[in-house]
């Protein structure tokens, strides 16, 4: 059976789900009643603690992302070959999709009037909650859109991308923003950036987003923990380290924090009260970032960890077991 993990305080606890396929994403209902967990082969289940309810989605496509509307009345799920499902808590409805590209992430606007879905080949779709229709959003695009989060005031969503020169772009963009009408490129990069997670810090003024860039290349031998901005992920002196980055964006400009780690990082999310962000990664890596520095948390597992997915009351977080190989397609 496929496991997942609960983080309660600083303790990571393993739980066994009743499904056998890999799990890709989780989304808590805003009312905190349960989390919707999705994965390969059309897998979906509702999770509340150690209780799991498998759901029949009527699709065999791999499901990569999901998000609940702000009022908890319905959820959107996205997956391979343009698959988009609308879930009302009882049944799933397949929506006509204008693309056959693999879709990865979903984010509802804070007022619930629409949602954005992002995916491969620069796809950005807008779901209109009133009509139930999906439509492409015009604008700048180039490569795989990997992550998305709406600014808390609803002004726009920040989108992270896999900025690969191998896709034929001499200086690709790693970050975009989209107001639901147009997608605008923000940050060009000379590096092989892969922005797999974005989240806005709750209560921050002005609003500040954290964007996690997964390292796709190792730093040179001899790199030491804490090489930049006092960060440490448990690397030892003289060991080969992986160089990951956090971009911090306040709507006007960027700051960057480099994290030297013994493993690639795969996800990040702010605790709902804004106290700190939890960062997870390969080989059981768990870090805590409080806006000033980074600390390592014990995990007692060597599984690759994907997430985290915070319960809205901040009492716990879910983390999923990622694939054992290098994760580019979480």
Tab-separated table of N, CA and C in Angstrom, residues 54-177:
chain	number	residue	atom	x	y	z
A	54	UNK	N	-11.569	5.841	-0.489
A	54	UNK	CA	-11.296	5.872	-1.928
A	54	UNK	C	-12.498	6.395	-2.708
A	55	UNK	N	-12.217	7.137	-3.785
A	55	UNK	CA	-13.260	7.737	-4.611
A	55	UNK	C	-13.124	7.238	-6.048
A	56	UNK	N	-14.256	7.078	-6.733
A	56	UNK	CA	-14.268	6.649	-8.128
A	56	UNK	C	-14.301	7.880	-9.030
A	57	UNK	N	-13.192	8.157	-9.716
A	57	UNK	CA	-13.104	9.347	-10.556
A	57	UNK	C	-13.542	9.110	-11.993
A	58	UNK	N	-13.627	7.871	-12.420
A	58	UNK	CA	-13.994	7.512	-13.791
A	58	UNK	C	-12.986	8.020	-14.822
A	59	UNK	N	-11.726	8.164	-14.417
A	59	UNK	CA	-10.645	8.433	-15.360
A	59	UNK	C	-9.466	7.555	-14.999
A	60	UNK	N	-8.638	7.240	-15.993
A	60	UNK	CA	-7.417	6.470	-15.736
A	60	UNK	C	-6.182	7.336	-15.935
A	61	UNK	N	-6.387	8.614	-16.198
A	61	UNK	CA	-5.255	9.522	-16.346
A	61	UNK	C	-4.589	9.767	-14.994
A	62	UNK	N	-3.278	9.999	-15.017
A	62	UNK	CA	-2.581	10.395	-13.792
A	62	UNK	C	-3.055	11.780	-13.376
A	63	UNK	N	-3.485	11.901	-12.135
A	63	UNK	CA	-3.930	13.185	-11.581
A	63	UNK	C	-2.774	13.810	-10.818
A	64	UNK	N	-2.407	15.047	-11.170
A	64	UNK	CA	-1.214	15.686	-10.631
A	64	UNK	C	-1.509	16.824	-9.671
A	65	UNK	N	-2.707	17.396	-9.720
A	65	UNK	CA	-3.002	18.552	-8.878
A	65	UNK	C	-4.471	18.620	-8.528
A	66	UNK	N	-4.780	19.340	-7.445
A	66	UNK	CA	-6.160	19.526	-7.004
A	66	UNK	C	-6.225	20.729	-6.086
A	67	UNK	N	-7.398	21.367	-6.041
A	67	UNK	CA	-7.607	22.486	-5.111
A	67	UNK	C	-9.099	22.648	-4.870
A	68	UNK	N	-9.454	22.969	-3.614
A	68	UNK	CA	-10.841	23.241	-3.236
A	68	UNK	C	-11.159	24.718	-3.429
A	69	UNK	N	-12.404	24.996	-3.780
A	69	UNK	CA	-12.866	26.380	-3.824
A	69	UNK	C	-12.852	26.954	-2.407
A	70	UNK	N	-12.752	28.282	-2.262
A	70	UNK	CA	-12.663	28.887	-0.918
A	70	UNK	C	-13.828	28.552	0.005
A	71	UNK	N	-15.015	28.264	-0.562
A	71	UNK	CA	-16.163	27.924	0.290
A	71	UNK	C	-16.315	26.427	0.522
A	72	UNK	N	-15.340	25.626	0.088
A	72	UNK	CA	-15.329	24.166	0.274
A	72	UNK	C	-16.435	23.437	-0.476
A	73	UNK	N	-17.119	24.110	-1.404
A	73	UNK	CA	-18.253	23.474	-2.070
A	73	UNK	C	-17.842	22.535	-3.191
A	74	UNK	N	-16.666	22.750	-3.791
A	74	UNK	CA	-16.234	21.910	-4.899
A	74	UNK	C	-14.734	21.992	-5.073
A	75	UNK	N	-14.212	21.001	-5.771
A	75	UNK	CA	-12.779	20.947	-6.020
A	75	UNK	C	-12.536	20.733	-7.505
A	76	UNK	N	-11.431	21.278	-7.989
A	76	UNK	CA	-10.959	21.019	-9.338
A	76	UNK	C	-9.745	20.117	-9.266
A	77	UNK	N	-9.688	19.110	-10.135
A	77	UNK	CA	-8.556	18.204	-10.240
A	77	UNK	C	-8.001	18.304	-11.657
A	78	UNK	N	-6.686	18.205	-11.792
A	78	UNK	CA	-6.053	18.314	-13.100
A	78	UNK	C	-5.040	17.192	-13.275
A	79	UNK	N	-4.883	16.731	-14.529
A	79	UNK	CA	-3.961	15.634	-14.767
A	79	UNK	C	-3.510	15.539	-16.210
A	80	UNK	N	-3.059	14.369	-16.586
A	80	UNK	CA	-2.463	14.154	-17.897
A	80	UNK	C	-3.488	14.283	-19.028
A	81	UNK	N	-2.960	14.621	-20.209
A	81	UNK	CA	-3.741	14.720	-21.442
A	81	UNK	C	-4.933	15.661	-21.298
A	82	UNK	N	-4.707	16.765	-20.602
A	82	UNK	CA	-5.737	17.787	-20.484
A	82	UNK	C	-6.874	17.446	-19.555
A	83	UNK	N	-6.729	16.417	-18.734
A	83	UNK	CA	-7.815	15.977	-17.853
A	83	UNK	C	-8.117	17.032	-16.780
A	84	UNK	N	-9.383	17.473	-16.728
A	84	UNK	CA	-9.869	18.368	-15.676
A	84	UNK	C	-11.183	17.801	-15.146
A	85	UNK	N	-11.249	17.585	-13.841
A	85	UNK	CA	-12.439	17.057	-13.189
A	85	UNK	C	-12.967	18.066	-12.181
A	86	UNK	N	-14.295	18.174	-12.098
A	86	UNK	CA	-14.953	18.990	-11.085
A	86	UNK	C	-15.630	18.047	-10.099
A	87	UNK	N	-15.337	18.220	-8.808
A	87	UNK	CA	-15.836	17.316	-7.757
A	87	UNK	C	-16.684	18.130	-6.790
A	88	UNK	N	-17.937	17.717	-6.601
A	88	UNK	CA	-18.838	18.445	-5.709
A	88	UNK	C	-18.963	17.792	-4.327
A	89	UNK	N	-18.064	16.857	-4.034
A	89	UNK	CA	-18.115	16.141	-2.769
A	89	UNK	C	-18.814	14.806	-2.872
A	90	UNK	N	-19.518	14.595	-4.005
A	90	UNK	CA	-20.242	13.335	-4.208
A	90	UNK	C	-19.843	12.661	-5.519
A	91	UNK	N	-19.742	13.445	-6.596
A	91	UNK	CA	-19.451	12.869	-7.896
A	91	UNK	C	-18.461	13.751	-8.653
A	92	UNK	N	-17.819	13.134	-9.663
A	92	UNK	CA	-16.854	13.827	-10.495
A	92	UNK	C	-17.453	14.075	-11.874
A	93	UNK	N	-17.214	15.268	-12.395
A	93	UNK	CA	-17.644	15.628	-13.738
A	93	UNK	C	-16.418	15.988	-14.566
A	94	UNK	N	-16.236	15.309	-15.702
A	94	UNK	CA	-15.135	15.623	-16.608
A	94	UNK	C	-15.498	16.857	-17.423
A	95	UNK	N	-14.628	17.864	-17.418
A	95	UNK	CA	-14.893	19.104	-18.142
A	95	UNK	C	-14.225	19.073	-19.514
A	96	UNK	N	-14.898	19.586	-20.555
A	96	UNK	CA	-14.262	19.689	-21.874
A	96	UNK	C	-13.023	20.583	-21.778
A	97	UNK	N	-11.894	20.062	-22.218
A	97	UNK	CA	-10.629	20.776	-22.064
A	97	UNK	C	-10.122	21.268	-23.405
A	98	UNK	N	-9.594	22.513	-23.462
A	98	UNK	CA	-9.064	23.031	-24.724
A	98	UNK	C	-7.637	22.594	-25.023
A	99	UNK	N	-7.079	21.684	-24.226
A	99	UNK	CA	-5.705	21.235	-24.445
A	99	UNK	C	-5.585	19.747	-24.182
A	100	UNK	N	-4.598	19.120	-24.826
A	100	UNK	CA	-4.264	17.725	-24.540
A	100	UNK	C	-2.934	17.619	-23.806
A	101	UNK	N	-2.380	18.755	-23.391
A	101	UNK	CA	-1.131	18.755	-22.633
A	101	UNK	C	-1.371	18.248	-21.209
A	102	UNK	N	-0.310	17.718	-20.587
A	102	UNK	CA	-0.403	17.317	-19.190
A	102	UNK	C	-0.557	18.549	-18.311
A	103	UNK	N	-1.530	18.516	-17.414
A	103	UNK	CA	-1.802	19.617	-16.493
A	103	UNK	C	-1.309	19.247	-15.107
A	104	UNK	N	-0.806	20.238	-14.362
A	104	UNK	CA	-0.079	19.946	-13.129
A	104	UNK	C	-0.678	20.548	-11.861
A	105	UNK	N	-1.103	21.789	-11.880
A	105	UNK	CA	-1.522	22.454	-10.644
A	105	UNK	C	-2.782	23.277	-10.863
A	106	UNK	N	-3.513	23.459	-9.767
A	106	UNK	CA	-4.753	24.228	-9.766
A	106	UNK	C	-4.697	25.239	-8.622
A	107	UNK	N	-5.199	26.456	-8.858
A	107	UNK	CA	-5.300	27.445	-7.784
A	107	UNK	C	-6.568	28.269	-7.992
A	108	UNK	N	-7.421	28.326	-6.967
A	108	UNK	CA	-8.637	29.147	-7.011
A	108	UNK	C	-8.304	30.582	-6.640
A	109	UNK	N	-8.978	31.520	-7.302
A	109	UNK	CA	-8.870	32.915	-6.881
A	109	UNK	C	-9.474	33.049	-5.481
A	110	UNK	N	-8.973	33.995	-4.666
A	110	UNK	CA	-9.472	34.102	-3.293
A	110	UNK	C	-10.975	34.339	-3.183
A	111	UNK	N	-11.591	34.981	-4.195
A	111	UNK	CA	-13.034	35.215	-4.117
A	111	UNK	C	-13.849	34.057	-4.677
A	112	UNK	N	-13.182	33.021	-5.196
A	112	UNK	CA	-13.875	31.843	-5.687
A	112	UNK	C	-14.550	31.997	-7.032
A	113	UNK	N	-14.345	33.122	-7.709
A	113	UNK	CA	-15.023	33.346	-8.986
A	113	UNK	C	-14.381	32.585	-10.133
A	114	UNK	N	-13.136	32.178	-9.967
A	114	UNK	CA	-12.431	31.488	-11.038
A	114	UNK	C	-11.284	30.682	-10.452
A	115	UNK	N	-10.673	29.876	-11.303
A	115	UNK	CA	-9.475	29.126	-10.923
A	115	UNK	C	-8.543	29.097	-12.126
A	116	UNK	N	-7.249	28.984	-11.849
A	116	UNK	CA	-6.252	28.839	-12.897
A	116	UNK	C	-5.645	27.448	-12.816
A	117	UNK	N	-5.405	26.852	-13.980
A	117	UNK	CA	-4.795	25.531	-14.102
A	117	UNK	C	-3.581	25.679	-15.001
A	118	UNK	N	-2.423	25.158	-14.566
A	118	UNK	CA	-1.194	25.297	-15.351
A	118	UNK	C	-0.618	23.922	-15.664
A	119	UNK	N	0.186	23.880	-16.750
A	119	UNK	CA	0.747	22.596	-17.140
A	119	UNK	C	1.853	22.712	-18.166
A	120	UNK	N	2.068	21.623	-18.890
A	120	UNK	CA	3.158	21.535	-19.843
A	120	UNK	C	2.960	22.488	-21.013
A	121	UNK	N	4.084	22.778	-21.708
A	121	UNK	CA	4.081	23.629	-22.907
A	121	UNK	C	3.538	25.025	-22.628
A	122	UNK	N	3.697	25.493	-21.401
A	122	UNK	CA	3.266	26.839	-21.062
A	122	UNK	C	1.770	27.025	-20.945
A	123	UNK	N	1.013	25.934	-20.802
A	123	UNK	CA	-0.448	26.039	-20.749
A	123	UNK	C	-0.906	26.734	-19.467
A	124	UNK	N	-1.787	27.726	-19.624
A	124	UNK	CA	-2.500	28.349	-18.510
A	124	UNK	C	-3.973	28.400	-18.904
A	125	UNK	N	-4.833	27.747	-18.118
A	125	UNK	CA	-6.271	27.733	-18.372
A	125	UNK	C	-6.994	28.478	-17.255
A	126	UNK	N	-8.108	29.126	-17.620
A	126	UNK	CA	-8.963	29.780	-16.632
A	126	UNK	C	-10.304	29.049	-16.576
A	127	UNK	N	-10.697	28.658	-15.363
A	127	UNK	CA	-12.005	28.049	-15.126
A	127	UNK	C	-12.929	29.123	-14.574
A	128	UNK	N	-14.049	29.353	-15.251
A	128	UNK	CA	-15.039	30.322	-14.794
A	128	UNK	C	-16.069	29.608	-13.927
A	129	UNK	N	-16.158	29.996	-12.674
A	129	UNK	CA	-17.028	29.275	-11.740
A	129	UNK	C	-18.501	29.433	-12.088
A	130	UNK	N	-18.884	30.545	-12.683
A	130	UNK	CA	-20.291	30.768	-13.009
A	130	UNK	C	-20.743	29.920	-14.183
A	131	UNK	N	-19.938	29.872	-15.239
A	131	UNK	CA	-20.320	29.132	-16.445
A	131	UNK	C	-19.818	27.692	-16.458
A	132	UNK	N	-18.774	27.403	-15.677
A	132	UNK	CA	-18.167	26.077	-15.683
A	132	UNK	C	-17.282	25.817	-16.879
A	133	UNK	N	-16.919	26.881	-17.623
A	133	UNK	CA	-16.139	26.716	-18.845
A	133	UNK	C	-14.650	26.908	-18.589
A	134	UNK	N	-13.832	26.221	-19.407
A	134	UNK	CA	-12.382	26.365	-19.400
A	134	UNK	C	-11.949	27.099	-20.657
A	135	UNK	N	-10.987	28.027	-20.510
A	135	UNK	CA	-10.485	28.758	-21.665
A	135	UNK	C	-9.005	29.040	-21.476
A	136	UNK	N	-8.212	29.011	-22.562
A	136	UNK	CA	-6.785	29.363	-22.458
A	136	UNK	C	-6.615	30.833	-22.106
A	137	UNK	N	-5.588	31.121	-21.324
A	137	UNK	CA	-5.238	32.505	-20.984
A	137	UNK	C	-4.085	32.927	-21.886
A	138	UNK	N	-4.224	34.007	-22.651
A	138	UNK	CA	-3.139	34.433	-23.539
A	138	UNK	C	-1.994	35.064	-22.761
A	139	UNK	N	-0.859	35.232	-23.461
A	139	UNK	CA	0.277	35.907	-22.852
A	139	UNK	C	1.582	35.204	-23.082
A	140	UNK	N	2.585	35.580	-22.286
A	140	UNK	CA	3.919	35.001	-22.404
A	140	UNK	C	3.897	33.555	-21.951
A	141	UNK	N	4.607	32.710	-22.668
A	141	UNK	CA	4.719	31.315	-22.273
A	141	UNK	C	5.853	30.681	-23.049
A	142	UNK	N	6.415	29.644	-22.508
A	142	UNK	CA	7.518	29.002	-23.193
A	142	UNK	C	7.615	27.522	-22.870
A	143	UNK	N	7.496	27.169	-21.597
A	143	UNK	CA	7.868	25.816	-21.191
A	143	UNK	C	6.908	25.310	-20.129
A	144	UNK	N	7.324	24.371	-19.340
A	144	UNK	CA	6.449	23.724	-18.374
A	144	UNK	C	6.144	24.632	-17.193
A	145	UNK	N	4.859	24.894	-16.964
A	145	UNK	CA	4.412	25.626	-15.782
A	145	UNK	C	4.224	24.603	-14.665
A	146	UNK	N	4.895	24.839	-13.515
A	146	UNK	CA	5.046	23.788	-12.503
A	146	UNK	C	4.274	24.049	-11.212
A	147	UNK	N	4.034	25.318	-10.883
A	147	UNK	CA	3.469	25.651	-9.577
A	147	UNK	C	2.719	26.965	-9.684
A	148	UNK	N	1.779	27.199	-8.759
A	148	UNK	CA	0.972	28.410	-8.829
A	148	UNK	C	0.360	28.712	-7.472
A	149	UNK	N	0.235	29.998	-7.151
A	149	UNK	CA	-0.463	30.435	-5.933
A	149	UNK	C	-0.958	31.862	-6.145
A	150	UNK	N	-2.207	32.117	-5.750
A	150	UNK	CA	-2.781	33.460	-5.857
A	150	UNK	C	-2.279	34.351	-4.733
A	151	UNK	N	-1.980	35.584	-5.070
A	151	UNK	CA	-1.717	36.594	-4.053
A	151	UNK	C	-2.963	36.721	-3.180
A	152	UNK	N	-2.827	36.886	-1.869
A	152	UNK	CA	-3.997	36.846	-0.975
A	152	UNK	C	-5.088	37.854	-1.304
A	153	UNK	N	-4.728	39.013	-1.881
A	153	UNK	CA	-5.749	40.006	-2.221
A	153	UNK	C	-6.375	39.752	-3.586
A	154	UNK	N	-5.947	38.699	-4.284
A	154	UNK	CA	-6.541	38.341	-5.560
A	154	UNK	C	-6.070	39.157	-6.744
A	155	UNK	N	-5.036	39.979	-6.572
A	155	UNK	CA	-4.566	40.824	-7.670
A	155	UNK	C	-4.021	40.003	-8.829
A	156	UNK	N	-3.323	38.927	-8.536
A	156	UNK	CA	-2.767	38.056	-9.568
A	156	UNK	C	-2.265	36.783	-8.911
A	157	UNK	N	-1.985	35.794	-9.746
A	157	UNK	CA	-1.352	34.558	-9.289
A	157	UNK	C	0.088	34.548	-9.759
A	158	UNK	N	0.969	34.014	-8.929
A	158	UNK	CA	2.370	33.822	-9.290
A	158	UNK	C	2.532	32.384	-9.766
A	159	UNK	N	3.222	32.207	-10.908
A	159	UNK	CA	3.394	30.893	-11.522
A	159	UNK	C	4.876	30.570	-11.626
A	160	UNK	N	5.261	29.379	-11.207
A	160	UNK	CA	6.639	28.917	-11.337
A	160	UNK	C	6.778	27.981	-12.517
A	161	UNK	N	7.954	28.013	-13.159
A	161	UNK	CA	8.171	27.233	-14.372
A	161	UNK	C	9.491	26.472	-14.310
A	162	UNK	N	9.585	25.470	-15.170
A	162	UNK	CA	10.846	24.772	-15.388
A	162	UNK	C	11.574	25.511	-16.505
A	163	UNK	N	12.578	26.295	-16.140
A	163	UNK	CA	13.281	27.166	-17.081
A	163	UNK	C	14.461	26.417	-17.684
A	164	UNK	N	14.177	25.635	-18.716
A	164	UNK	CA	15.200	24.773	-19.294
A	164	UNK	C	15.665	25.294	-20.648
A	165	UNK	N	16.974	25.452	-20.806
A	165	UNK	CA	17.518	25.829	-22.105
A	165	UNK	C	17.370	24.693	-23.117
A	166	UNK	N	17.236	23.465	-22.614
A	166	UNK	CA	17.090	22.325	-23.513
A	166	UNK	C	15.792	22.403	-24.316
A	167	UNK	N	14.846	23.211	-23.848
A	167	UNK	CA	13.599	23.382	-24.588
A	167	UNK	C	13.773	24.356	-25.753
A	168	UNK	N	14.987	24.927	-25.917
A	168	UNK	CA	15.260	25.791	-27.048
A	168	UNK	C	15.172	27.270	-26.765
A	169	UNK	N	15.104	27.655	-25.482
A	169	UNK	CA	14.990	29.059	-25.128
A	169	UNK	C	16.315	29.529	-24.536
A	170	UNK	N	16.976	30.523	-25.164
A	170	UNK	CA	18.320	30.907	-24.726
A	170	UNK	C	18.369	31.464	-23.306
A	171	UNK	N	17.326	32.187	-22.888
A	171	UNK	CA	17.279	32.718	-21.515
A	171	UNK	C	15.836	32.622	-21.023
A	172	UNK	N	15.451	31.437	-20.596
A	172	UNK	CA	14.042	31.207	-20.249
A	172	UNK	C	13.646	31.905	-18.955
A	173	UNK	N	12.330	31.955	-18.723
A	173	UNK	CA	11.791	32.587	-17.517
A	173	UNK	C	11.412	31.522	-16.491
A	174	UNK	N	11.691	31.822	-15.220
A	174	UNK	CA	11.362	30.906	-14.129
A	174	UNK	C	10.073	31.289	-13.418
A	175	UNK	N	9.662	32.547	-13.504
A	175	UNK	CA	8.465	33.009	-12.806
A	175	UNK	C	7.617	33.880	-13.726
A	176	UNK	N	6.309	33.739	-13.580
A	176	UNK	CA	5.321	34.512	-14.319
A	176	UNK	C	4.281	35.020	-13.331
A	177	UNK	N	3.472	35.991	-13.788
A	177	UNK	CA	2.275	36.314	-13.015
A	177	UNK	C	1.089	36.422	-13.959
